[in-house]
Coordinates of C-alpha atoms in Angstrom, one line a residue:
Chain V
X275 CA -22.0 -12.8 -11.1
X276 CA -25.4 -13.1 -13.0
X277 CA -28.5 -12.1 -10.9
X278 CA -31.3 -14.2 -10.9
X279 CA -34.5 -12.8 -9.1
X280 CA -37.7 -15.1 -8.1
X281 CA -41.1 -13.5 -7.2
X282 CA -42.7 -14.6 -4.3
X283 CA -39.7 -14.3 -1.8
X284 CA -43.2 -14.8 -0.1
X285 CA -46.1 -16.8 -0.4
X286 CA -49.2 -18.2 1.3
X287 CA -51.7 -19.7 -0.7
X288 CA -55.3 -22.0 0.2
X289 CA -55.3 -25.5 -0.9
X290 CA -56.8 -25.5 -4.3
X291 CA -55.6 -22.8 -5.7
X292 CA -53.1 -22.2 -7.6
X293 CA -50.2 -20.8 -7.0
X294 CA -46.9 -19.1 -9.9
X295 CA -43.7 -18.2 -9.6
X296 CA -41.7 -15.6 -11.8
X297 CA -38.0 -16.9 -12.5
X298 CA -36.1 -13.9 -14.1
X299 CA -32.5 -13.4 -15.4
X300 CA -31.8 -9.8 -15.0
X301 CA -28.2 -9.9 -16.8
X302 CA -28.5 -12.3 -18.7
X303 CA -30.1 -14.6 -21.2
X304 CA -30.9 -18.2 -19.6
X305 CA -30.6 -20.7 -22.2
X306 CA -31.4 -23.6 -19.9
X307 CA -33.8 -22.5 -16.5
X308 CA -34.0 -25.5 -13.4
X309 CA -36.7 -26.0 -11.1
X310 CA -35.5 -26.9 -7.9
X311 CA -37.6 -27.9 -5.0
X312 CA -36.4 -28.3 -1.0
X313 CA -38.1 -29.2 2.3
X314 CA -36.7 -27.8 5.7
X315 CA -33.3 -29.1 6.3
X316 CA -32.9 -30.9 3.4
X317 CA -31.2 -31.0 -0.1
X318 CA -32.2 -29.4 -2.9
X319 CA -33.9 -32.1 -5.6
X320 CA -34.6 -30.5 -9.3
X321 CA -37.7 -31.0 -10.5
X322 CA -37.6 -29.7 -13.8
X323 CA -34.8 -28.4 -16.3
X324 CA -36.6 -25.9 -19.3
X325 CA -34.7 -24.7 -22.7
X326 CA -36.2 -21.3 -23.9
X327 CA -39.0 -22.7 -26.3
X328 CA -39.9 -26.3 -25.7
X329 CA -41.2 -28.6 -23.3
X330 CA -39.2 -29.0 -19.3
X331 CA -37.5 -31.3 -19.1
X332 CA -39.3 -33.2 -15.2
X333 CA -37.3 -35.8 -13.2
X334 CA -39.0 -38.8 -12.2
X335 CA -41.4 -38.7 -9.5
X336 CA -41.6 -35.0 -11.2
X337 CA -46.0 -34.1 -11.7
X338 CA -46.0 -32.6 -15.2
X339 CA -49.4 -31.8 -15.0
X340 CA -49.2 -30.6 -11.2
X341 CA -46.1 -28.0 -11.5
X342 CA -46.5 -26.5 -14.6
X343 CA -42.8 -25.0 -16.3
X344 CA -43.1 -22.2 -19.0
X345 CA -39.7 -20.2 -20.5
X346 CA -41.6 -18.2 -23.1
X347 CA -39.2 -16.4 -23.0
X348 CA -34.7 -15.8 -22.6
X349 CA -35.2 -14.2 -19.4
X350 CA -38.5 -15.9 -18.2
X351 CA -39.4 -18.6 -16.3
X352 CA -42.2 -20.0 -14.3
X353 CA -43.7 -22.5 -12.2
X354 CA -47.2 -22.8 -11.8
X355 CA -47.9 -24.7 -9.2
X356 CA -51.8 -26.2 -9.1
X357 CA -54.2 -26.6 -7.4
X358 CA -52.1 -26.2 -4.3
X359 CA -52.2 -28.9 -0.9
X360 CA -50.1 -29.1 1.9
X361 CA -47.9 -31.4 1.6
X362 CA -47.0 -28.7 -1.9
X363 CA -45.5 -26.3 0.7
X364 CA -41.7 -26.0 0.5
X365 CA -39.4 -23.8 -0.5
X366 CA -38.5 -23.6 -4.3
X367 CA -35.5 -22.7 -6.3
X368 CA -34.7 -21.8 -9.5
X369 CA -31.1 -21.2 -11.6
X370 CA -30.3 -20.4 -14.6
X371 CA -27.7 -20.8 -17.3
X372 CA -26.5 -17.8 -19.5
X373 CA -24.2 -18.8 -22.3
X374 CA -21.6 -17.2 -24.1
X375 CA -21.2 -17.9 -27.9
X376 CA -21.2 -21.1 -27.8
X377 CA -20.5 -22.0 -24.5
X378 CA -23.0 -22.0 -21.5
X379 CA -21.8 -20.5 -18.0
X380 CA -22.7 -21.9 -14.6
X381 CA -25.8 -22.1 -13.8
X382 CA -27.0 -18.9 -11.3
X383 CA -29.0 -19.1 -8.7
X384 CA -32.4 -17.1 -7.1
X385 CA -33.1 -16.6 -3.5
X386 CA -35.9 -19.2 -3.6
X387 CA -40.1 -19.3 -2.5
X388 CA -42.1 -19.9 0.6
X389 CA -44.4 -21.2 -0.6
X390 CA -46.6 -22.6 2.3
X391 CA -50.2 -23.8 1.7
X392 CA -53.2 -23.4 4.4
Chain B
X104 CA -24.7 -41.6 -12.1
X105 CA -23.2 -38.7 -10.9
X106 CA -23.5 -38.7 -7.0
X107 CA -22.6 -36.4 -3.8
X108 CA -22.1 -37.7 -0.9
X109 CA -21.3 -34.8 2.1
X110 CA -19.8 -36.5 5.9
X111 CA -21.3 -35.5 8.4
X112 CA -24.8 -33.5 8.7
X113 CA -23.6 -31.0 11.3
X114 CA -20.2 -29.5 12.5
X115 CA -19.7 -27.0 14.7
X116 CA -16.7 -25.2 15.3
X117 CA -14.3 -22.7 17.6
X118 CA -14.4 -19.2 15.9
X119 CA -11.1 -19.0 14.6
X120 CA -10.9 -22.4 14.9
X121 CA -9.9 -24.5 11.3
X122 CA -13.1 -25.9 9.7
X123 CA -13.4 -28.8 7.1
X124 CA -16.3 -30.3 5.5
X125 CA -15.7 -33.1 3.2
X126 CA -17.5 -34.0 0.2
X127 CA -17.0 -36.9 -2.0
X128 CA -18.3 -37.2 -5.1
X129 CA -19.0 -40.2 -7.8
X130 CA -19.1 -39.8 -11.4
X131 CA -18.4 -41.6 -14.0
X132 CA -16.3 -38.3 -16.2
X133 CA -14.6 -35.6 -15.1
X134 CA -16.9 -33.8 -13.2
X135 CA -17.3 -30.5 -12.7
X136 CA -17.7 -30.2 -8.6
X137 CA -18.9 -27.0 -6.3
X138 CA -19.6 -25.8 -3.3
X139 CA -21.8 -23.5 -3.0
X140 CA -23.5 -22.1 1.3
X141 CA -26.7 -20.8 1.7
X142 CA -28.0 -18.8 4.8
X143 CA -31.5 -19.4 5.7
X144 CA -34.6 -18.6 3.6
X145 CA -32.0 -17.5 0.8
X146 CA -31.4 -19.5 -2.5
X147 CA -27.4 -19.6 -2.5
X148 CA -24.7 -17.9 -3.4
X149 CA -21.5 -19.3 -5.4
X150 CA -18.4 -20.3 -3.7
X151 CA -16.0 -22.0 -5.7
X152 CA -15.6 -23.9 -8.7
X153 CA -13.3 -26.6 -10.3
X154 CA -13.7 -27.4 -13.7
X155 CA -9.5 -28.0 -14.9
X156 CA -6.5 -26.4 -14.3
X157 CA -5.2 -26.1 -11.0
X158 CA -6.7 -28.5 -8.3
X159 CA -6.4 -26.3 -5.2
X160 CA -9.3 -23.9 -6.1
X161 CA -9.5 -20.5 -3.6
X162 CA -13.2 -19.2 -3.4
X163 CA -15.2 -15.7 -1.4
X164 CA -15.0 -15.7 2.4
X165 CA -11.7 -17.3 2.7
X166 CA -13.1 -20.5 1.5
X167 CA -11.0 -22.9 -0.5
X168 CA -10.8 -26.7 -1.6
X169 CA -8.8 -29.1 -3.7
X170 CA -10.0 -31.4 -6.2
X171 CA -8.1 -35.2 -5.5
X172 CA -9.3 -37.3 -8.5
X173 CA -6.8 -40.3 -6.7
X174 CA -9.6 -39.8 -3.8
X175 CA -12.2 -38.9 -5.5
X176 CA -13.1 -35.8 -3.0
X177 CA -13.7 -32.0 -2.8
X178 CA -13.3 -31.1 0.8
X179 CA -13.7 -27.4 1.5
X180 CA -11.8 -25.8 3.8
X181 CA -11.0 -22.3 5.7
X182 CA -8.4 -21.4 8.2
X183 CA -9.8 -19.3 10.6
X184 CA -14.0 -19.9 11.7
X185 CA -16.0 -16.7 11.7
X186 CA -19.1 -16.0 13.3
X187 CA -20.6 -15.2 9.8
X188 CA -19.7 -18.7 8.1
X189 CA -22.6 -20.1 9.9
X190 CA -24.6 -21.5 7.5
X191 CA -25.8 -24.5 5.3
X192 CA -22.9 -25.8 3.1
X193 CA -23.9 -27.4 0.2
X194 CA -21.4 -29.9 -2.4
X195 CA -22.2 -30.4 -5.6
X196 CA -21.2 -32.3 -8.7
X197 CA -22.4 -31.9 -12.8
X198 CA -21.4 -33.0 -15.8
X199 CA -18.0 -31.4 -17.5
X200 CA -18.4 -27.9 -19.2
X201 CA -22.0 -26.3 -19.2
X202 CA -23.7 -28.3 -21.9
X203 CA -27.6 -27.4 -22.1
X204 CA -27.9 -31.0 -21.0
X205 CA -25.3 -30.8 -18.0
X206 CA -27.5 -31.7 -14.4
X207 CA -26.2 -30.4 -10.9
X208 CA -26.9 -32.8 -8.2
X209 CA -26.6 -31.0 -5.3
X210 CA -24.9 -33.0 -1.6
X211 CA -27.3 -33.1 1.3
X212 CA -25.9 -30.7 3.1
X213 CA -23.6 -29.8 5.6
X214 CA -25.0 -26.9 8.8
X215 CA -21.8 -25.6 10.1
X216 CA -21.9 -23.7 13.2
X217 CA -19.7 -21.9 14.9
X218 CA -18.8 -21.6 18.9
X219 CA -18.3 -17.4 20.5

Protein backbone atom coordinates (compact mmCIF):
# COMPACT_ATOMS: atom_id res chain seq x y z
CA UNK A 1 0.00 0.00 0.00
CA UNK A 2 0.87 3.64 -0.27
CA UNK A 3 3.10 5.19 2.38
CA UNK A 4 2.34 8.35 4.32
CA UNK A 5 5.14 9.72 6.45
CA UNK A 6 4.59 12.07 9.36
CA UNK A 7 7.32 14.08 11.04
CA UNK A 8 8.15 14.48 13.83
CA UNK A 9 6.81 11.43 15.62
CA UNK A 10 7.14 13.17 18.96
CA UNK A 11 7.60 16.81 19.89
CA UNK A 12 7.71 18.69 23.16
CA UNK A 13 7.35 22.44 23.06
CA UNK A 14 6.95 25.30 25.48
CA UNK A 15 3.63 26.99 25.97
CA UNK A 16 3.22 29.94 23.62
CA UNK A 17 5.44 28.61 20.86
CA UNK A 18 4.36 27.21 17.49
CA UNK A 19 4.90 23.71 16.22
CA UNK A 20 4.81 22.46 12.64
CA UNK A 21 3.91 18.88 11.76
CA UNK A 22 4.62 17.55 8.28
CA UNK A 23 2.69 14.91 6.39
CA UNK A 24 4.21 13.52 3.20
CA UNK A 25 2.93 11.03 0.69
CA UNK A 26 6.06 9.13 -0.34
CA UNK A 27 5.01 7.20 -3.40
CA UNK A 28 1.88 8.88 -4.65
CA UNK A 29 0.35 12.29 -5.18
CA UNK A 30 -2.11 13.18 -2.47
CA UNK A 31 -5.02 15.08 -3.90
CA UNK A 32 -6.71 15.28 -0.52
CA UNK A 33 -5.24 15.22 2.98
CA UNK A 34 -7.03 14.93 6.28
CA UNK A 35 -5.85 15.93 9.74
CA UNK A 36 -7.16 14.19 12.82
CA UNK A 37 -6.72 14.69 16.53
CA UNK A 38 -6.88 11.87 19.01
CA UNK A 39 -7.14 12.28 22.77
CA UNK A 40 -5.94 9.44 25.02
CA UNK A 41 -8.12 6.37 24.74
CA UNK A 42 -10.52 8.15 22.40
CA UNK A 43 -11.37 8.02 18.75
CA UNK A 44 -10.01 10.12 15.92
CA UNK A 45 -11.72 13.45 15.48
CA UNK A 46 -11.47 15.01 12.03
CA UNK A 47 -10.04 18.52 12.26
CA UNK A 48 -9.85 19.58 8.63
CA UNK A 49 -9.72 18.45 5.03
CA UNK A 50 -7.35 20.02 2.57
CA UNK A 51 -7.14 19.78 -1.19
CA UNK A 52 -3.92 20.66 -2.96
CA UNK A 53 -3.73 24.30 -3.88
CA UNK A 54 -6.84 25.38 -2.04
CA UNK A 55 -7.77 26.41 1.47
CA UNK A 56 -8.51 23.77 4.05
CA UNK A 57 -12.05 23.05 5.14
CA UNK A 58 -12.25 22.98 8.92
CA UNK A 59 -14.70 21.00 10.97
CA UNK A 60 -17.05 22.80 13.29
CA UNK A 61 -15.36 23.87 16.48
CA UNK A 62 -11.81 23.75 15.13
CA UNK A 63 -10.03 27.10 15.27
CA UNK A 64 -8.57 27.75 11.85
CA UNK A 65 -6.30 30.50 13.14
CA UNK A 66 -4.83 28.18 15.72
CA UNK A 67 -4.43 25.12 13.53
CA UNK A 68 -2.95 26.35 10.28
CA UNK A 69 -3.02 23.85 7.44
CA UNK A 70 -1.05 24.25 4.24
CA UNK A 71 -1.30 21.84 1.31
CA UNK A 72 1.02 23.56 -1.10
CA UNK A 73 2.11 20.52 -3.08
CA UNK A 74 0.73 17.14 -4.03
CA UNK A 75 3.07 15.36 -1.64
CA UNK A 76 3.17 17.61 1.40
CA UNK A 77 0.70 19.03 3.88
CA UNK A 78 1.64 20.78 7.09
CA UNK A 79 -0.26 21.44 10.29
CA UNK A 80 1.03 24.30 12.42
CA UNK A 81 -0.22 24.60 15.97
CA UNK A 82 0.19 28.27 16.77
CA UNK A 83 0.71 29.64 20.26
CA UNK A 84 0.45 26.16 21.68
CA UNK A 85 -1.02 25.58 25.13
CA UNK A 86 -1.06 22.47 27.31
CA UNK A 87 -4.62 21.69 26.23
CA UNK A 88 -3.31 21.30 22.66
CA UNK A 89 -1.29 18.30 23.79
CA UNK A 90 -2.61 15.38 21.81
CA UNK A 91 -1.87 12.79 19.15
CA UNK A 92 -2.22 14.22 15.66
CA UNK A 93 -2.64 11.93 12.67
CA UNK A 94 -2.76 12.78 8.98
CA UNK A 95 -4.12 10.75 6.12
CA UNK A 96 -3.82 11.17 2.38
CA UNK A 97 -5.88 10.10 -0.58
CA UNK A 98 -4.44 9.20 -3.97
CA UNK A 99 -6.00 9.47 -7.38
CA UNK A 100 -5.78 7.03 -10.27
CA UNK A 101 -7.07 8.75 -13.35
CA UNK A 102 -10.38 10.21 -12.29
CA UNK A 103 -10.91 7.80 -9.43
CA UNK A 104 -9.78 8.59 -5.92
CA UNK A 105 -8.40 5.83 -3.75
CA UNK A 106 -8.89 5.06 -0.11
CA UNK A 107 -7.09 7.15 2.49
CA UNK A 108 -3.73 6.06 3.90
CA UNK A 109 -2.63 7.11 7.37
CA UNK A 110 0.59 8.46 8.78
CA UNK A 111 2.14 7.16 11.97
CA UNK A 112 1.01 10.11 14.04
CA UNK A 113 2.71 12.86 16.03
CA UNK A 114 2.61 13.02 19.81
CA UNK A 115 2.58 16.70 20.80
CA UNK A 116 3.26 17.64 24.40
CA UNK A 117 3.04 21.29 25.40
CA UNK A 118 4.72 22.14 28.71
CA UNK B 1 -25.12 12.46 8.42
CA UNK B 2 -23.17 9.29 8.88
CA UNK B 3 -22.23 7.73 12.16
CA UNK B 4 -20.65 4.60 13.56
CA UNK B 5 -21.35 2.87 16.85
CA UNK B 6 -18.97 0.34 18.28
CA UNK B 7 -20.52 -1.75 21.01
CA UNK B 8 -18.11 -2.41 23.83
CA UNK B 9 -15.17 -0.15 24.53
CA UNK B 10 -13.17 -3.11 25.78
CA UNK B 11 -13.30 -6.76 24.77
CA UNK B 12 -11.20 -9.46 26.38
CA UNK B 13 -10.83 -12.97 24.98
CA UNK B 14 -8.55 -15.90 25.62
CA UNK B 15 -5.81 -16.78 23.21
CA UNK B 16 -7.24 -19.13 20.59
CA UNK B 17 -10.81 -17.99 21.17
CA UNK B 18 -13.14 -16.29 18.70
CA UNK B 19 -12.82 -12.55 18.38
CA UNK B 20 -16.01 -10.58 17.69
CA UNK B 21 -15.97 -6.79 17.59
CA UNK B 22 -19.29 -5.15 16.87
CA UNK B 23 -19.96 -2.19 14.62
CA UNK B 24 -23.24 -0.65 13.53
CA UNK B 25 -23.48 2.26 11.14
CA UNK B 26 -25.96 4.88 10.10
CA UNK B 27 -25.93 6.24 6.58
CA UNK B 28 -28.47 7.63 4.16
CA UNK B 29 -26.65 6.09 1.22
CA UNK B 30 -24.88 2.74 0.79
CA UNK B 31 -21.63 3.40 2.60
CA UNK B 32 -18.06 2.32 2.34
CA UNK B 33 -17.04 0.60 5.58
CA UNK B 34 -13.63 0.05 7.10
CA UNK B 35 -11.89 -1.58 10.02
CA UNK B 36 -8.59 -0.16 11.21
CA UNK B 37 -6.18 -1.34 13.90
CA UNK B 38 -4.02 0.95 15.99
CA UNK B 39 -1.11 -0.10 18.15
CA UNK B 40 0.06 2.22 20.98
CA UNK B 41 1.47 5.52 19.77
CA UNK B 42 1.13 4.53 16.15
CA UNK B 43 -1.07 5.46 13.24
CA UNK B 44 -3.85 3.40 11.77
CA UNK B 45 -3.47 0.29 9.65
CA UNK B 46 -6.29 -0.81 7.39
CA UNK B 47 -7.50 -4.31 8.22
CA UNK B 48 -10.22 -4.58 5.60
CA UNK B 49 -12.81 -2.59 3.74
CA UNK B 50 -16.19 -3.06 2.11
CA UNK B 51 -17.04 -1.00 -0.94
CA UNK B 52 -19.28 -3.02 -3.25
CA UNK B 53 -19.78 -6.64 -4.24
CA UNK B 54 -19.28 -9.57 -1.91
CA UNK B 55 -20.56 -8.79 1.55
CA UNK B 56 -18.06 -11.03 3.34
CA UNK B 57 -14.74 -9.28 3.28
CA UNK B 58 -11.45 -10.89 4.21
CA UNK B 59 -8.62 -8.78 5.52
CA UNK B 60 -5.13 -9.10 6.86
CA UNK B 61 -4.03 -11.13 9.87
CA UNK B 62 -6.96 -13.55 9.53
CA UNK B 63 -9.68 -10.99 10.17
CA UNK B 64 -12.91 -10.79 8.24
CA UNK B 65 -16.12 -8.78 8.39
CA UNK B 66 -19.57 -9.14 6.93
CA UNK B 67 -21.66 -6.26 5.63
CA UNK B 68 -25.29 -6.81 6.60
CA UNK B 69 -27.45 -4.09 5.16
CA UNK B 70 -30.61 -5.30 6.89
CA UNK B 71 -28.90 -5.02 10.26
CA UNK B 72 -26.75 -1.99 9.35
CA UNK B 73 -23.83 -3.89 10.79
CA UNK B 74 -20.22 -4.60 9.88
CA UNK B 75 -18.91 -6.80 12.68
CA UNK B 76 -15.26 -7.86 12.72
CA UNK B 77 -14.33 -11.46 13.49
CA UNK B 78 -11.32 -13.69 13.76
CA UNK B 79 -11.67 -17.43 14.46
CA UNK B 80 -8.68 -17.73 16.76
CA UNK B 81 -7.17 -14.86 18.72
CA UNK B 82 -3.42 -14.37 18.94
CA UNK B 83 -1.54 -12.39 21.55
CA UNK B 84 -0.35 -10.02 18.82
CA UNK B 85 -3.98 -9.05 18.11
CA UNK B 86 -4.11 -6.96 21.27
CA UNK B 87 -4.68 -3.40 20.05
CA UNK B 88 -7.32 -0.74 19.52
CA UNK B 89 -9.76 -1.36 16.68
CA UNK B 90 -11.76 1.30 14.90
CA UNK B 91 -14.74 0.87 12.63
CA UNK B 92 -15.22 3.67 10.13
CA UNK B 93 -17.67 4.78 7.47
CA UNK B 94 -17.51 7.08 4.48
CA UNK B 95 -19.64 8.06 1.54
CA UNK B 96 -19.53 5.67 -1.41
CA UNK B 97 -16.80 6.49 -3.84
CA UNK B 98 -13.73 8.35 -2.82
CA UNK B 99 -14.64 11.86 -3.81
CA UNK B 100 -12.53 14.70 -2.54
CA UNK B 101 -15.29 15.62 -0.14
CA UNK B 102 -15.64 12.13 1.32
CA UNK B 103 -14.78 12.10 4.98
CA UNK B 104 -14.01 9.05 7.05
CA UNK B 105 -16.01 9.00 10.25
CA UNK B 106 -14.62 6.81 13.02
CA UNK B 107 -16.32 4.91 15.78
CA UNK B 108 -15.21 5.31 19.36
CA UNK B 109 -12.93 2.30 19.20
CA UNK B 110 -12.74 -1.06 20.94
CA UNK B 111 -9.71 -2.12 22.88
CA UNK B 112 -9.04 -5.82 22.40
CA UNK B 113 -7.15 -7.65 25.13
CA UNK B 114 -5.95 -11.22 24.80
CA UNK B 115 -5.62 -13.44 27.87
CA UNK B 116 -2.90 -16.10 27.83
